Coordinates of C-alpha atoms in Angstrom, one line a residue:
M1 CA -53.1 66.3 -6.9
D2 CA -54.2 69.2 -9.1
T3 CA -54.4 69.4 -12.9
I4 CA -53.2 72.6 -14.6
H5 CA -53.6 72.7 -18.4
G6 CA -53.6 68.9 -18.5
I7 CA -50.4 68.6 -16.4
S8 CA -50.7 66.7 -13.2
T9 CA -48.9 68.3 -10.2
L10 CA -48.5 67.1 -6.6
R11 CA -49.9 69.4 -4.1
D12 CA -47.9 67.8 -1.3
P13 CA -44.5 66.1 -1.9
P14 CA -44.2 62.5 -0.6
Q15 CA -42.9 62.2 2.9
V16 CA -39.9 60.0 3.6
T17 CA -39.8 58.9 7.2
A18 CA -36.7 58.2 9.3
R19 CA -37.7 54.6 9.4
D20 CA -37.7 54.4 5.6
G21 CA -34.2 56.0 5.5
S22 CA -32.9 53.6 8.0
R23 CA -34.4 50.6 6.1
T24 CA -32.8 51.9 2.8
M25 CA -29.4 52.3 4.6
L26 CA -29.6 48.8 6.0
L27 CA -30.4 47.4 2.6
V28 CA -27.4 49.2 1.1
I29 CA -25.1 47.9 3.9
A30 CA -26.4 44.4 3.5
A31 CA -25.9 44.5 -0.3
W32 CA -22.3 45.8 0.1
T33 CA -21.6 43.2 2.8
L34 CA -22.8 40.4 0.5
L35 CA -20.7 41.7 -2.4
I36 CA -17.6 42.0 -0.2
G37 CA -18.2 38.5 1.2
M38 CA -18.7 37.0 -2.3
S39 CA -15.5 38.8 -3.5
F40 CA -13.5 37.5 -0.5
A41 CA -14.8 33.9 -1.1
I42 CA -13.9 34.0 -4.8
D43 CA -10.5 35.5 -4.1
R44 CA -9.8 32.9 -1.3
H45 CA -10.9 30.0 -3.6
R46 CA -8.6 31.4 -6.4
H47 CA -5.7 31.5 -4.0
L48 CA -6.4 28.0 -2.7
D49 CA -6.4 26.8 -6.3
D50 CA -3.2 28.6 -7.0
A51 CA -1.6 27.1 -3.9
Q52 CA -2.7 23.6 -4.8
T53 CA -1.5 24.0 -8.4
Y54 CA 1.9 25.2 -7.1
A55 CA 2.2 22.4 -4.6
R56 CA 1.4 19.8 -7.3
L57 CA 4.1 21.3 -9.6
V58 CA 6.6 21.2 -6.7
A59 CA 5.7 17.6 -5.8
S60 CA 6.0 16.5 -9.4
A61 CA 9.4 18.1 -9.7
Y62 CA 10.7 16.4 -6.6
I63 CA 9.3 13.0 -7.6
D64 CA 11.0 13.4 -11.0
K65 CA 14.3 14.2 -9.2
D66 CA 13.9 11.1 -6.9
L67 CA 13.1 8.9 -9.9
A68 CA 16.1 10.2 -11.7
V69 CA 18.4 9.5 -8.7
R70 CA 16.9 6.0 -8.3
R71 CA 17.4 5.3 -12.0
W72 CA 21.0 6.4 -11.8
I73 CA 21.7 4.2 -8.8
T74 CA 19.9 1.3 -10.5
G75 CA 21.9 1.8 -13.7
H76 CA 25.1 1.3 -11.6
G77 CA 23.8 -1.7 -9.8
G78 CA 23.8 0.1 -6.4
V79 CA 26.5 2.2 -4.7
Y80 CA 29.2 1.1 -2.3
V81 CA 29.6 3.2 0.9
P82 CA 31.5 2.8 4.2
P83 CA 29.2 1.0 6.7
T84 CA 28.1 3.2 9.6
E85 CA 25.6 3.0 12.5
R86 CA 23.0 4.7 10.3
T87 CA 24.0 2.7 7.2
P88 CA 24.7 -0.8 8.3
P89 CA 24.9 -3.7 5.7
N90 CA 21.4 -4.3 4.4
P91 CA 20.1 -7.4 6.0
Y92 CA 17.4 -7.7 3.3
L93 CA 19.9 -7.7 0.5
D94 CA 21.1 -11.2 -0.4
V95 CA 23.6 -10.8 -3.3
P96 CA 27.2 -11.7 -3.9
E97 CA 29.7 -9.1 -2.8
R98 CA 27.3 -7.1 -0.7
D99 CA 30.2 -6.4 1.6
I100 CA 33.7 -5.9 0.2
A101 CA 36.9 -4.2 1.1
T102 CA 39.3 -1.9 -0.8
D103 CA 42.9 -2.8 -1.5
R104 CA 43.8 -1.0 1.7
G105 CA 41.3 -2.9 3.7
K106 CA 38.6 -0.2 4.0
P107 CA 35.2 -2.0 4.4
L108 CA 32.4 -1.1 2.0
T109 CA 28.8 -2.2 1.8
L110 CA 26.4 -2.2 -1.1
M111 CA 23.4 0.1 -1.0
N112 CA 20.7 -1.0 -3.4
P113 CA 18.5 1.7 -5.1
A114 CA 15.7 1.5 -2.6
Y115 CA 18.1 1.7 0.4
A116 CA 20.0 4.7 -1.0
T117 CA 16.9 6.5 -2.2
R118 CA 15.2 6.2 1.2
Q119 CA 18.2 7.7 3.0
L120 CA 18.4 10.6 0.4
M121 CA 14.7 11.3 1.0
E122 CA 15.2 11.3 4.8
D123 CA 18.0 13.8 4.5
F124 CA 16.1 16.0 2.1
S125 CA 13.0 15.9 4.4
A126 CA 15.1 16.9 7.4
Q127 CA 16.5 19.9 5.5
H128 CA 13.6 21.1 3.4
G129 CA 10.4 19.6 5.0
I130 CA 9.3 17.8 1.8
Q131 CA 8.7 14.2 2.7
G132 CA 9.3 11.4 0.1
H133 CA 8.8 7.7 0.4
L134 CA 9.5 4.8 -1.9
T135 CA 7.0 2.0 -1.1
A136 CA 5.2 -1.0 -2.4
R137 CA 2.6 -3.6 -1.4
R138 CA 5.0 -6.4 -2.0
L139 CA 8.0 -5.8 0.3
Q140 CA 11.4 -7.2 1.2
N141 CA 12.2 -4.4 3.7
P142 CA 9.4 -3.6 6.2
H143 CA 10.9 -0.1 6.6
N144 CA 9.4 0.6 3.1
A145 CA 5.8 -0.4 4.1
P146 CA 3.1 2.0 2.9
D147 CA 0.8 3.8 5.2
E148 CA -3.0 3.8 4.8
W149 CA -3.1 6.6 2.1
E150 CA -0.2 5.0 0.2
T151 CA -1.9 1.6 0.2
A152 CA -5.0 3.1 -1.4
A153 CA -2.9 5.0 -3.9
L154 CA -0.9 1.9 -4.8
K155 CA -4.2 0.1 -5.5
Q156 CA -5.2 2.9 -7.9
L157 CA -1.8 2.6 -9.7
E158 CA -2.4 -1.1 -10.0
N159 CA -5.7 -0.3 -11.7
G160 CA -4.0 1.8 -14.3
E161 CA -3.8 5.3 -12.8
T162 CA -0.6 7.1 -13.7
Q163 CA -0.7 9.5 -10.8
V164 CA -2.6 9.9 -7.5
S165 CA -2.9 13.3 -5.9
E166 CA -5.0 14.5 -3.0
V167 CA -5.1 17.2 -0.4
V168 CA -5.5 15.7 3.1
D169 CA -5.8 17.2 6.6
R170 CA -2.9 16.5 8.9
D171 CA -3.4 17.9 12.4
G172 CA -5.4 20.8 11.0
V173 CA -2.9 21.6 8.2
A174 CA -3.7 21.0 4.5
V175 CA -1.1 18.7 3.0
L176 CA -0.7 17.6 -0.6
R177 CA 0.0 13.9 -1.1
Q178 CA 1.0 12.6 -4.5
M179 CA 2.2 9.3 -5.8
R180 CA 3.6 8.1 -9.1
P181 CA 4.4 4.5 -10.2
V182 CA 7.8 2.9 -10.1
Y183 CA 8.4 0.1 -12.7
M184 CA 10.7 -2.9 -12.7
E185 CA 13.9 -2.1 -14.7
A186 CA 16.7 -4.4 -15.7
G187 CA 18.9 -3.1 -12.9
C188 CA 16.3 -4.0 -10.4
M189 CA 16.5 -7.7 -11.2
K190 CA 19.8 -8.0 -9.4
C191 CA 18.1 -7.6 -6.0
H192 CA 14.5 -8.3 -6.8
A193 CA 14.3 -11.1 -9.3
D194 CA 12.8 -13.4 -6.6
M195 CA 9.7 -11.2 -6.5
R196 CA 8.7 -12.4 -10.0
I197 CA 7.7 -9.0 -11.3
P198 CA 8.4 -8.8 -15.0
L199 CA 10.4 -6.1 -16.7
G200 CA 8.2 -3.0 -17.1
G201 CA 5.8 -4.3 -14.4
L202 CA 4.6 -2.1 -11.5
R203 CA 7.2 -2.4 -8.7
G204 CA 5.6 0.1 -6.4
G205 CA 5.2 3.8 -6.0
I206 CA 7.1 6.9 -5.0
S207 CA 5.1 9.4 -2.9

């Protein structure tokens, strides 16, 4: 280094080796890879959140629909339908006039709200893939028995939760499960008075 009139100058410019250039390039590539990876992770997380939010909204809407249907059937004390192989008279329903006939002799059987709602859910699941289930821990009909997840969710409802929602793995596929409470209504007493659940008490859940 020389000094000319108080100004320092470099006699020989610094040398940049090929190794230094390669190292800088690797650092740049690594930094960009890290940034792209972070961006992808953030974007994926955001899309997962969006998908779960959408699934919860859809689940809530269908549960609202099922509750409305059940309430309508309950308000009418059940519905009479022609008995078929799929819809035989309910052996768990012990009420007067469970089985009647029209003036022309056509047989009809009474479907209580749980029976009718279950069949509607089965039909809807077959057509649209969204599975619904009306269940409880105290049962008259074993077909309505809860599975392991539903049993745990029902216990949470009994402890005061107003909704239980969870994403679970089912054969490698993420599935949203959601349950809301079903309460004892006046129309329910016709078929379930012997269960000694008071009006407004927790009857079970719809999942």
